[in-house]
Coordinates of C-alpha atoms and ligand atoms in Angstrom, one line a residue:
M1 CA 132.3 230.0 191.6
A2 CA 131.1 226.8 192.0
K3 CA 133.2 224.2 189.8
E4 CA 131.7 222.2 187.8
R5 CA 131.8 218.6 188.6
K6 CA 133.0 215.6 186.4
P7 CA 130.1 213.4 185.2
I8 CA 130.9 210.0 186.7
E9 CA 130.8 208.6 183.1
E10 CA 134.5 210.5 182.8
K11 CA 135.7 209.1 185.8
S12 CA 136.6 206.0 185.0
I13 CA 135.4 203.4 181.5
W14 CA 134.7 200.6 184.2
D15 CA 130.9 199.7 185.1
D16 CA 132.0 198.6 188.5
A17 CA 133.7 201.7 189.5
R18 CA 131.0 204.0 187.7
Q19 CA 128.2 201.9 189.8
M20 CA 130.9 202.3 192.8
L21 CA 131.2 206.5 192.1
H22 CA 127.2 206.8 192.0
K23 CA 127.0 204.4 195.1
A24 CA 130.0 206.2 197.3
E25 CA 127.7 209.6 196.4
R26 CA 124.2 208.6 197.7
D27 CA 126.3 207.0 200.4
G28 CA 128.4 210.6 201.2
I29 CA 131.3 209.4 200.6
D30 CA 134.3 211.5 199.0
T31 CA 137.2 209.8 197.2
A32 CA 140.3 210.7 194.9
W33 CA 138.7 212.4 192.5
D34 CA 136.9 214.6 193.8
R35 CA 139.2 215.5 196.8
L36 CA 141.2 216.3 193.3
E37 CA 138.6 218.5 192.2
H38 CA 138.7 220.4 195.9
Q39 CA 143.1 220.6 194.9
T40 CA 142.5 221.8 191.7
P41 CA 143.9 224.4 190.0
H42 CA 147.6 223.1 191.7
C43 CA 150.5 225.4 192.5
T44 CA 152.1 225.9 189.4
S45 CA 155.3 226.4 190.6
C46 CA 155.3 223.3 192.2
E47 CA 153.7 221.6 189.3
S48 CA 156.3 222.9 187.2
G49 CA 159.1 221.7 189.0
L50 CA 160.3 225.5 190.6
S51 CA 159.8 225.9 194.5
C52 CA 161.9 224.9 196.5
R53 CA 161.9 224.1 200.2
N54 CA 165.8 222.6 201.0
C55 CA 166.4 224.8 203.3
T56 CA 165.0 227.8 205.8
M57 CA 166.1 230.7 204.0
G58 CA 163.6 230.3 201.8
P59 CA 161.2 228.1 200.7
C60 CA 161.8 230.2 197.4
R61 CA 159.7 230.0 193.9
I62 CA 161.4 231.0 190.6
S63 CA 159.8 233.4 188.5
K64 CA 160.5 235.7 185.9
K65 CA 160.6 238.2 188.8
A66 CA 162.6 236.0 190.6
P67 CA 164.8 234.4 188.9
L68 CA 166.9 233.0 191.6
G69 CA 166.6 231.4 194.6
V70 CA 167.6 233.0 198.0
C71 CA 170.9 231.6 197.9
G72 CA 171.6 232.3 194.6
A73 CA 170.0 228.8 192.7
D74 CA 168.4 228.7 189.4
G75 CA 165.5 227.5 188.3
D76 CA 167.5 224.7 186.7
V77 CA 169.2 223.4 189.5
I78 CA 165.9 223.5 190.9
V79 CA 164.2 221.8 189.2
A80 CA 166.3 219.0 188.4
R81 CA 166.7 218.6 192.9
N82 CA 163.0 218.9 192.9
F83 CA 163.2 215.4 190.2
G84 CA 167.0 213.6 192.0
R85 CA 165.0 213.6 195.5
F86 CA 161.6 212.9 194.0
V87 CA 162.9 209.3 191.5
S88 CA 165.0 208.9 194.9
G89 CA 161.7 208.8 196.8
G90 CA 160.8 206.2 194.6
C91 CA 163.7 203.8 194.8
A92 CA 163.6 203.9 198.3
G93 CA 160.5 202.3 198.2
H94 CA 161.0 199.3 196.0
S95 CA 164.5 199.1 197.2
D96 CA 163.8 198.7 201.2
H97 CA 160.6 196.9 200.0
G98 CA 163.9 195.1 198.6
R99 CA 165.6 194.6 202.0
D100 CA 162.5 193.5 203.5
C101 CA 162.7 190.2 201.3
I102 CA 166.5 190.0 202.2
E103 CA 165.9 189.6 205.7
A104 CA 162.4 187.7 205.2
L105 CA 165.1 184.9 203.7
H106 CA 167.6 185.5 205.9
A107 CA 165.3 184.9 209.5
V108 CA 164.9 181.5 207.2
A109 CA 168.1 180.6 206.4
H110 CA 169.4 180.4 210.1
G111 CA 166.3 178.8 211.4
L112 CA 164.7 181.8 213.3
T113 CA 161.3 181.2 211.6
E114 CA 159.1 177.9 211.1
D115 CA 156.4 179.9 209.5
Y116 CA 158.7 180.5 205.7
S117 CA 161.0 178.3 204.2
I118 CA 162.6 178.1 200.9
K119 CA 159.9 177.0 198.2
D120 CA 161.7 177.0 195.1
E121 CA 165.2 175.8 196.0
A122 CA 166.5 175.6 192.1
K123 CA 166.0 178.8 192.1
L124 CA 168.4 179.7 194.8
L125 CA 170.6 177.4 193.6
R126 CA 170.7 179.0 190.6
I127 CA 171.0 182.6 191.3
A128 CA 173.4 181.6 193.7
S129 CA 175.9 179.8 190.8
E130 CA 175.4 183.4 188.8
L131 CA 176.4 185.4 191.3
K132 CA 179.4 182.9 191.7
I133 CA 178.4 182.0 195.5
S134 CA 179.8 177.9 195.3
T135 CA 176.5 175.8 195.9
E136 CA 179.1 172.6 195.2
G137 CA 178.0 170.2 197.8
R138 CA 176.8 172.6 200.3
L139 CA 173.3 172.7 202.1
V140 CA 170.9 175.2 200.5
L141 CA 170.5 177.2 204.0
E142 CA 174.2 177.6 203.7
V143 CA 174.2 179.1 200.4
A144 CA 171.3 181.0 201.6
K145 CA 172.9 182.4 204.1
D146 CA 176.0 183.8 201.5
L147 CA 172.8 184.9 199.6
C148 CA 172.2 186.9 201.6
N149 CA 174.8 188.4 202.3
E150 CA 175.9 189.3 198.9
F151 CA 172.4 191.2 199.1
F152 CA 173.1 193.0 201.5
A153 CA 176.0 194.0 200.5
N154 CA 174.3 195.9 197.7
Y155 CA 172.8 197.8 199.7
G156 CA 176.1 199.7 201.4
S157 CA 179.0 200.6 199.5
T158 CA 181.6 197.9 200.2
I159 CA 180.8 196.8 196.6
D160 CA 182.4 198.7 193.5
E161 CA 179.2 197.0 191.6
L162 CA 175.8 195.8 192.1
S163 CA 176.2 191.8 191.8
F164 CA 173.1 192.1 188.8
L165 CA 175.1 194.2 186.9
C166 CA 176.5 190.2 185.6
R167 CA 173.3 190.8 183.5
V168 CA 174.4 193.9 181.4
P169 CA 175.2 193.7 178.4
E170 CA 178.8 194.7 178.2
K171 CA 177.6 197.9 176.1
R172 CA 175.9 198.9 178.2
K173 CA 177.8 198.8 181.1
Q174 CA 180.5 200.8 179.2
I175 CA 178.3 203.3 178.1
W176 CA 177.5 204.0 182.1
K177 CA 181.4 203.9 183.2
N178 CA 182.3 206.2 180.5
L179 CA 179.0 208.5 182.3
G180 CA 180.6 207.8 185.5
I181 CA 177.1 206.0 186.9
T182 CA 177.7 203.1 187.6
P183 CA 175.7 202.7 190.3
R184 CA 177.6 201.7 193.5
G185 CA 175.8 200.8 196.2
V186 CA 171.6 201.2 197.0
D187 CA 171.3 203.2 199.8
R188 CA 174.5 205.2 198.8
E189 CA 173.1 206.4 195.4
I190 CA 170.4 207.2 197.9
A191 CA 171.9 209.3 200.7
E192 CA 174.1 211.0 197.8
M193 CA 171.5 211.9 195.8
M194 CA 170.4 213.9 199.2
H195 CA 173.4 215.2 199.8
R196 CA 173.6 216.8 196.5
T197 CA 171.2 218.3 196.5
H198 CA 171.7 219.3 200.1
M199 CA 172.2 223.9 199.7
G200 CA 175.3 224.5 198.4
C201 CA 176.4 221.4 196.9
D202 CA 175.2 219.3 193.5
N203 CA 174.6 223.2 191.8
D204 CA 174.9 221.8 187.8
A205 CA 171.2 220.3 186.5
A206 CA 172.6 218.2 184.6
N207 CA 175.1 216.2 187.0
T208 CA 172.2 215.5 189.3
M209 CA 170.2 214.3 186.5
L210 CA 173.7 212.2 186.1
H211 CA 173.1 211.0 189.7
T212 CA 169.3 210.5 189.2
A213 CA 169.3 208.1 186.5
R214 CA 172.3 206.5 188.7
T215 CA 170.4 205.9 191.9
S216 CA 167.6 204.9 189.5
L217 CA 169.6 201.6 187.9
A218 CA 170.4 200.6 191.7
D219 CA 167.1 200.5 192.0
G220 CA 166.2 199.2 189.1
W221 CA 169.6 195.9 188.8
A222 CA 169.7 195.7 192.7
G223 CA 166.7 197.1 194.8
S224 CA 163.8 195.7 192.6
M225 CA 165.1 192.5 190.8
I226 CA 166.6 191.5 194.8
A227 CA 162.8 191.5 195.5
T228 CA 161.6 189.8 192.4
E229 CA 164.0 187.0 192.8
I230 CA 163.4 186.2 196.1
S231 CA 160.1 186.7 196.1
D232 CA 160.6 183.7 193.9
I233 CA 162.5 181.6 195.9
L234 CA 160.3 182.1 199.2
F235 CA 156.8 182.2 197.7
G236 CA 158.1 179.7 194.2
T237 CA 158.7 180.9 191.3
P238 CA 155.3 182.7 189.2
S239 CA 153.5 180.2 186.8
P240 CA 150.6 180.4 184.2
R241 CA 147.2 180.0 186.1
K242 CA 143.8 181.2 185.5
S243 CA 142.5 183.9 187.8
A244 CA 139.5 186.4 187.6
V245 CA 139.5 190.3 188.0
N246 CA 137.2 193.2 188.6
L247 CA 134.8 194.1 192.2
G248 CA 132.6 190.9 191.5
V249 CA 135.7 188.8 192.9
I250 CA 134.5 190.0 196.5
K251 CA 131.2 187.8 197.7
K252 CA 128.2 188.9 199.4
D253 CA 128.0 185.7 201.5
Q254 CA 131.3 185.4 202.7
V255 CA 134.2 187.2 205.3
N256 CA 135.6 189.2 202.5
I257 CA 139.1 189.9 202.9
L258 CA 141.3 192.1 200.6
V259 CA 144.8 192.6 200.6
H260 CA 146.7 195.7 199.4
G261 CA 150.5 196.9 199.6
H262 CA 153.4 195.4 197.8
N263 CA 154.9 193.1 200.1
P264 CA 153.5 189.5 199.4
I265 CA 155.3 188.3 203.0
V266 CA 152.2 189.3 205.2
S267 CA 150.1 188.6 202.1
E268 CA 151.0 184.7 201.2
K269 CA 150.3 184.1 205.4
I270 CA 146.7 185.4 204.6
V271 CA 146.6 182.9 202.0
E272 CA 147.4 180.1 204.7
A273 CA 144.6 181.1 207.3
V274 CA 141.9 181.9 204.9
N275 CA 142.3 178.2 204.1
D276 CA 142.3 176.5 208.0
P277 CA 140.1 174.4 208.2
E278 CA 139.5 175.8 211.8
L279 CA 138.7 179.7 210.8
I280 CA 136.5 177.8 207.5
A281 CA 134.7 176.4 210.5
L282 CA 134.5 179.8 212.4
A283 CA 133.8 181.6 209.7
K284 CA 130.7 179.5 209.2
E285 CA 129.1 179.7 212.8
K286 CA 129.0 182.9 212.3
G287 CA 126.9 182.6 209.6
A288 CA 129.2 183.0 206.1
A289 CA 129.1 180.8 203.5
G290 CA 132.9 180.8 203.3
I291 CA 135.8 183.4 203.7
N292 CA 137.0 185.1 200.2
L293 CA 140.1 186.2 200.1
A294 CA 141.2 189.2 196.8
G295 CA 143.5 191.6 196.4
L296 CA 144.4 194.6 195.3
C297 CA 147.6 197.0 193.3
C298 CA 151.1 195.3 193.7
T299 CA 150.1 192.6 196.7
G300 CA 147.4 191.7 194.5
N301 CA 149.4 191.0 191.5
E302 CA 152.0 189.4 193.9
L303 CA 149.3 186.5 194.8
M304 CA 147.9 186.6 191.5
M305 CA 151.2 185.7 189.9
R306 CA 151.5 182.9 192.8
Q307 CA 148.5 181.5 193.9
G308 CA 146.0 182.9 191.8
I309 CA 144.2 185.0 193.8
P310 CA 141.9 186.9 192.1
M311 CA 142.4 190.7 191.8
A312 CA 139.5 192.9 193.1
G313 CA 141.2 196.0 191.3
N314 CA 144.1 199.1 191.1
H315 CA 144.8 201.8 192.1
L316 CA 141.6 203.9 192.0
M317 CA 139.4 201.5 192.7
T318 CA 140.8 200.5 196.2
E319 CA 138.5 202.8 197.9
L320 CA 135.3 201.8 195.5
A321 CA 136.1 198.2 196.9
I322 CA 135.2 199.6 200.5
V323 CA 131.8 201.5 198.8
T324 CA 130.9 198.2 198.5
G325 CA 130.1 197.8 201.6
A326 CA 130.8 193.8 201.8
V327 CA 134.4 194.1 203.3
E328 CA 135.0 193.0 206.3
L329 CA 138.7 194.0 206.5
I330 CA 141.5 195.0 204.5
V331 CA 145.2 194.4 205.6
V332 CA 148.0 196.3 204.5
D333 CA 151.8 196.3 204.1
Y334 CA 153.0 199.9 202.2
Q335 CA 153.0 201.8 199.2
C336 CA 149.9 203.0 197.4
I337 CA 147.9 202.5 199.8
M338 CA 145.2 206.0 200.6
P339 CA 145.0 207.2 204.3
S340 CA 141.0 207.5 202.9
M341 CA 140.6 204.3 203.3
V342 CA 140.5 204.6 207.3
T343 CA 137.9 207.4 207.3
I344 CA 135.6 205.4 204.8
G345 CA 136.0 202.1 206.1
N346 CA 134.4 203.6 208.8
C347 CA 131.6 204.9 206.8
Y348 CA 130.7 201.0 206.6
H349 CA 131.5 198.2 208.8
T350 CA 135.7 197.6 207.5
K351 CA 138.3 197.2 209.1
M352 CA 142.1 198.3 208.3
V353 CA 144.8 196.7 209.4
T354 CA 148.1 197.8 208.8
T355 CA 151.3 195.6 209.2
A356 CA 154.3 197.3 209.3
D357 CA 155.6 199.8 211.1
K358 CA 157.0 201.7 208.5
A359 CA 153.6 201.9 207.8
K360 CA 150.6 202.7 210.1
F361 CA 147.8 204.9 209.8
T362 CA 145.7 206.7 212.5
G363 CA 143.1 205.4 213.2
A364 CA 143.8 201.3 211.8
E365 CA 144.6 198.6 213.8
H366 CA 148.2 197.6 213.5
V367 CA 149.4 194.1 213.7
K368 CA 152.5 193.9 213.2
F369 CA 153.9 190.9 210.7
E370 CA 157.7 190.1 211.9
M371 CA 159.3 186.9 210.4
H372 CA 158.5 184.5 213.6
N373 CA 154.9 185.1 213.8
G374 CA 153.9 185.1 211.0
M375 CA 151.3 182.5 211.0
A376 CA 150.0 183.6 214.3
Q377 CA 149.3 187.0 213.3
A378 CA 147.6 186.5 210.2
R379 CA 145.1 184.0 212.2
K380 CA 144.4 186.7 214.2
V381 CA 144.1 188.9 211.1
V382 CA 141.1 186.9 209.5
R383 CA 139.8 186.2 212.8
M384 CA 139.1 189.9 213.2
A385 CA 137.7 190.0 210.0
I386 CA 135.3 186.9 210.7
E387 CA 133.9 188.5 214.1
R388 CA 133.1 191.8 211.7
F389 CA 130.5 189.7 209.6
G390 CA 127.7 190.3 211.5
L391 CA 128.7 194.1 212.0
R392 CA 127.7 193.9 207.9
N393 CA 124.7 196.0 206.9
D394 CA 123.3 193.8 204.8
K395 CA 121.1 197.1 202.8
R396 CA 124.6 199.2 202.6
V397 CA 125.7 196.6 200.4
E398 CA 126.2 196.4 196.6
I399 CA 128.4 194.5 195.2
P400 CA 129.2 194.8 191.2
E401 CA 128.6 191.4 189.1
G402 CA 130.1 189.6 187.3
T403 CA 134.5 188.9 186.6
I404 CA 136.3 188.6 183.5
E405 CA 139.0 185.7 183.8
L406 CA 142.3 186.0 183.1
V407 CA 145.6 184.0 182.7
T408 CA 149.0 185.4 185.0
G409 CA 152.6 184.2 185.8
F410 CA 154.8 185.2 182.8
S411 CA 157.5 185.2 184.7
N412 CA 161.0 185.0 182.8
E413 CA 161.8 180.9 183.4
V414 CA 158.1 180.3 182.0
L415 CA 158.4 182.4 178.4
L416 CA 161.9 180.6 178.3
G417 CA 160.8 177.2 178.9
A418 CA 157.3 177.7 176.9
M419 CA 160.5 178.8 174.2
G420 CA 162.5 175.2 174.8
G421 CA 165.3 176.5 177.3
T422 CA 166.2 180.1 174.5
L423 CA 165.4 182.4 173.5
T424 CA 165.7 181.5 169.7
P425 CA 162.0 181.2 168.6
L426 CA 161.2 184.8 170.3
V427 CA 164.5 186.5 168.3
D428 CA 163.4 184.4 165.4
A429 CA 160.4 185.8 165.5
I430 CA 161.6 189.4 166.3
K431 CA 163.7 189.4 162.4
A432 CA 160.7 188.2 160.6
G433 CA 158.8 191.1 161.8
K434 CA 156.3 188.9 163.3
I435 CA 156.2 190.0 166.4
R436 CA 157.6 193.5 166.0
G437 CA 159.2 194.9 168.7
A438 CA 157.9 194.6 172.5
V439 CA 156.6 197.3 174.8
A440 CA 156.6 196.8 179.2
I441 CA 153.0 199.3 179.6
V442 CA 153.5 199.7 183.5
G443 CA 152.7 202.0 186.6
C444 CA 149.4 203.5 187.9
N445 CA 145.9 205.1 187.7
N446 CA 145.5 209.0 188.2
P447 CA 142.3 210.8 188.7
K448 CA 143.8 213.2 186.6
Y449 CA 143.0 210.8 183.7
Q450 CA 140.0 208.7 182.7
Q451 CA 140.6 205.8 184.9
D452 CA 142.0 203.0 182.4
Y453 CA 141.4 204.8 179.0
C454 CA 144.9 204.8 178.4
N455 CA 145.6 202.1 179.7
V456 CA 143.7 200.1 178.2
N457 CA 143.8 201.7 174.6
L458 CA 147.9 202.6 174.5
T459 CA 147.7 198.5 174.9
K460 CA 145.0 197.6 172.0
E461 CA 147.0 199.9 169.7
L462 CA 150.4 197.9 170.0
I463 CA 148.5 194.3 170.4
K464 CA 147.5 195.4 166.7
K465 CA 150.7 196.4 165.3
D466 CA 152.3 193.5 166.2
I467 CA 153.8 194.7 169.4
L468 CA 154.0 192.3 172.2
V469 CA 153.1 193.6 175.3
L470 CA 154.2 192.9 178.7
V471 CA 152.2 194.6 181.8
T472 CA 153.2 194.8 185.6
G473 CA 151.7 196.3 188.4
C474 CA 148.2 198.4 188.1
V475 CA 148.1 198.3 184.0
T476 CA 147.5 194.2 184.6
T477 CA 144.3 194.9 185.8
A478 CA 142.8 197.3 183.4
T479 CA 143.8 194.9 180.8
G480 CA 142.4 191.9 182.5
K481 CA 139.5 193.4 182.7
A482 CA 139.2 195.2 178.8
G483 CA 139.6 190.9 178.6
L484 CA 143.5 191.3 176.9
L485 CA 145.2 188.9 179.3
V486 CA 143.9 185.6 178.4
P487 CA 144.4 183.5 175.0
E488 CA 141.7 184.5 173.4
A489 CA 142.4 187.9 172.9
I490 CA 145.1 187.0 170.0
E491 CA 141.9 187.9 167.8
M492 CA 143.1 191.6 169.2
A493 CA 146.3 191.3 167.2
G494 CA 148.1 191.9 164.5
P495 CA 148.5 188.6 162.2
G496 CA 152.2 187.9 163.0
L497 CA 151.5 188.4 166.7
K498 CA 148.9 186.3 167.0
E499 CA 150.4 183.3 165.0
I500 CA 153.1 183.1 167.5
C501 CA 150.8 183.3 170.2
A502 CA 148.4 180.7 169.5
S503 CA 151.4 178.4 168.4
L504 CA 152.4 179.2 171.9
G505 CA 149.3 179.7 173.6
I506 CA 150.1 182.2 175.2
P507 CA 147.5 186.1 175.0
P508 CA 149.2 188.6 173.3
V509 CA 149.3 191.0 176.6
L510 CA 151.8 189.2 179.0
H511 CA 150.9 189.5 182.9
M512 CA 154.6 189.5 184.3
G513 CA 153.9 190.5 188.1
S514 CA 154.3 193.4 190.5
C515 CA 155.8 197.0 189.8
V516 CA 159.5 195.8 191.1
D517 CA 159.2 192.5 189.0
N518 CA 159.8 195.4 186.4
A519 CA 163.0 193.3 186.8
R520 CA 162.4 190.7 185.2
V521 CA 161.7 192.9 182.3
L522 CA 165.2 194.3 182.5
Q523 CA 166.6 191.1 182.7
L524 CA 164.3 189.9 179.9
A525 CA 165.8 192.8 177.3
A526 CA 169.4 192.4 178.8
L527 CA 168.9 188.3 177.7
L528 CA 167.7 189.7 174.0
A529 CA 170.0 192.2 174.2
N530 CA 173.5 189.2 175.0
E531 CA 171.5 187.0 172.4
L532 CA 172.2 189.4 169.2
G533 CA 175.4 190.5 171.0
V534 CA 173.9 194.0 170.9
D535 CA 173.3 196.9 173.8
I536 CA 169.6 197.2 175.3
S537 CA 168.8 200.2 173.2
D538 CA 169.4 198.8 169.6
L539 CA 166.6 196.2 170.7
P540 CA 163.0 196.8 168.9
L541 CA 161.7 197.8 172.8
A542 CA 160.0 201.1 174.9
G543 CA 158.3 201.1 178.2
S544 CA 155.1 202.9 179.3
S545 CA 153.2 204.5 181.9
P546 CA 150.4 206.2 180.4
E547 CA 148.3 207.3 183.9
W548 CA 150.8 207.1 186.2
Y549 CA 151.1 209.1 189.8
S550 CA 153.7 207.8 191.6
E551 CA 157.7 208.3 193.0
K552 CA 158.2 204.8 192.1
A553 CA 157.2 204.7 189.1
A554 CA 159.5 207.9 188.4
A555 CA 162.0 205.4 189.8
I556 CA 160.9 202.7 187.0
G557 CA 160.8 205.2 184.1
T558 CA 164.2 206.8 184.9
Y559 CA 165.8 202.9 184.9
C560 CA 164.2 201.9 181.7
V561 CA 165.6 204.8 179.8
A562 CA 169.1 204.7 181.9
S563 CA 169.3 201.0 180.9
G564 CA 168.4 201.9 177.1
I565 CA 164.9 201.4 176.9
Y566 CA 162.4 204.5 175.3
T567 CA 159.4 205.3 177.6
H568 CA 156.6 206.8 177.2
L569 CA 154.5 209.1 179.8
G570 CA 151.6 210.2 179.2
H571 CA 152.3 213.3 181.0
P572 CA 155.7 215.0 182.6
P573 CA 156.7 214.6 185.8
N574 CA 157.4 217.9 188.1
I575 CA 160.4 219.4 185.3
T576 CA 158.5 221.6 182.7
G577 CA 159.5 224.3 184.5
S578 CA 163.5 224.1 183.5
E579 CA 164.4 223.7 179.6
I580 CA 167.7 221.7 180.3
V581 CA 166.2 219.2 182.4
T582 CA 163.3 219.2 180.2
N583 CA 165.2 218.9 176.8
L584 CA 167.4 216.9 178.6
A585 CA 165.1 214.5 179.2
L586 CA 163.3 214.7 176.1
E587 CA 166.2 214.8 173.9
G588 CA 169.6 215.2 175.7
L589 CA 169.6 211.2 177.2
D590 CA 169.0 210.0 173.7
N591 CA 172.7 211.0 172.6
L592 CA 173.6 209.8 176.4
L593 CA 172.2 206.6 176.9
G594 CA 170.7 205.7 173.9
A595 CA 167.0 206.4 175.1
C596 CA 164.7 208.7 176.8
F597 CA 161.5 209.8 177.6
G598 CA 159.1 210.5 175.1
I599 CA 155.6 212.7 176.4
E600 CA 152.0 212.0 175.1
P601 CA 148.8 211.9 176.9
D602 CA 146.4 210.3 174.1
P603 CA 147.2 206.6 174.2
F604 CA 146.8 206.4 170.0
K605 CA 149.0 209.3 169.6
A606 CA 151.3 207.4 172.3
A607 CA 150.8 204.3 170.0
E608 CA 152.2 205.7 167.5
L609 CA 154.6 207.4 169.0
I610 CA 156.4 203.7 170.3
D611 CA 156.0 202.6 166.8
Q612 CA 158.2 205.2 165.0
R613 CA 160.6 204.2 167.6
I614 CA 160.5 200.5 167.0
R615 CA 160.5 201.0 163.3
Q616 CA 163.8 203.0 163.8
K617 CA 165.5 200.3 166.1
R618 CA 164.5 197.4 163.8
K619 CA 165.8 199.4 160.4
A620 CA 169.3 200.0 162.4
L621 CA 169.1 196.2 163.3
G622 CA 169.1 195.1 159.5
L623 CA 165.8 194.1 160.0
G624 CA 162.1 194.8 157.8
E625 CA 158.8 195.8 158.3
Ligands
XCC701 FE1 151.0 201.8 193.3 FE2 152.5 198.8 192.6 FE3 151.1 203.0 190.6 FE4 149.9 200.8 191.4 S1 150.7 200.9 189.1 S2 149.4 202.5 192.2 S3 152.9 202.7 192.3 S4 150.7 199.4 193.0 NI1 153.3 200.7 190.7
SF4_702 FE1 165.7 228.8 198.3 FE2 168.0 228.0 198.0 FE3 166.9 227.8 200.3 FE4 166.1 226.1 198.1 S1 168.1 226.2 198.5 S2 164.8 226.9 199.2 S3 166.4 227.7 196.6 S4 167.6 229.3 199.4

């Protein structure tokens, strides 16, 4: 029996997406939504985490009839092992990105590149001092070398404690110590997870879950945090600037280049290359009015935060951007890049260029970016895009109209600066109940949901309740398109939040960056806790990832919880096959870590759930409503 197809209007809340989904249908192109239909119904064993492929006595599938794997592992052990590896995959992604950032800074410090430099020396020196690296009377590059060594050490097993644990409130560190989950080294925790989940090792679900928390902490407080801090050092700490969002940022009369992925090391050079007068002249020679650059996903976030480059779209817009027929070239680094983009590109004239040896795509052209040749390679890529302009078929071009303005660039440095260098105004606003709490809404799109319905509605509900919202990752695009990232959005906020944001001239929803930049949220939470002399779990804070899909999002959610921040998810990870693991995630962790997960697909109910939590926390702190 043929399955009934979901109407296009139910796939996304956005006009630009719907218009392109109609065009895709006309052009005979399948997207993630279509492929999801082909993949469903999903295997229920896999969905509940009850299948194991960790050895060749199996694969095993746990059921009432067969409650044990061949080795004797039960459902709880299998679910916990699968979840542990899942989260570790995400930690590896963020943290390996962080390692690439250290290597970049290392190359700069050792004079191995002329293409990159230190843009924010003050931040470099500030972080060095924070980590007790001497700066007095030393050359900046010498300090940078020491900082690199310190960061590299965070990946191995030579230190007892990660460097940035100096930011963590004492009470939180004590909780980790008591549970034996103080993170030691990024690579160490990830490798240990692979070891523990090998057949015949950690066969206690709760114990595996604790190591999952520990591994995620190494991501949040080291891998991701290092990525963020070094990106600021190399490319500048973000500050408020205007930008725009929607597929309408793609321009009909120009050579269009999209950057996609996560690490700004490639895309920052592309920004420079598209501004090269020689290349602009070449584009004009070929009949284009200029060269237009826009971002997708987190590389887009990185460029928007620091350079104001417009955002074409989030995760589920990446395929649809190609369907405009007006994109000459997409240059990618790694993570969240659908391999289908190569195929869809081939249906038009869109070339896909990969840049990292660890993320090659069959059918794409590989232009390897290294620290010593970044600029030359960027020029090469831009020239390739210009060459393709002539191949565009104007009859197949259709670009959704209109763009939405937004304000980006809210780093912690900026927030502190806006408050005169202290957190006191924020603390006062929280105490007075004008800002009742803060929630970081992060993460992705997932074709199982109507695109951005939950992301947008949860945000709107929370600001109505005088809860400040911080966004990163693909939620940025969602809230940007909904007009929530401009100061005028205070009209949608409750009276207290409106008053405070108006006085600071900021939107009620603040864009703090890409997915690794959730480390900024952790840092802010820690600063706030230290200011009040409490633990992070005492604060009226929460996290949420309504439409998440990736291993990385699971890693973020887990390090939030392990750091003491209650975290809402739109749907559970594949753990529901184990009562022990599920109860631990939804309740048990609350006793151990002072925070747990909450699951709720409906954004309005989720807002209530989060609001309840914030109410409790305020009450416990002796704060009124
Ligand atoms: Fe990927 Fe970071 Fe998710 Fe977007 S939000 S779909 S992980 S790009 Ni992180
Ligand atoms: Fe089956 Fe155990 Fe092997 Fe997993 S580790 S596949 S449960 S025998």
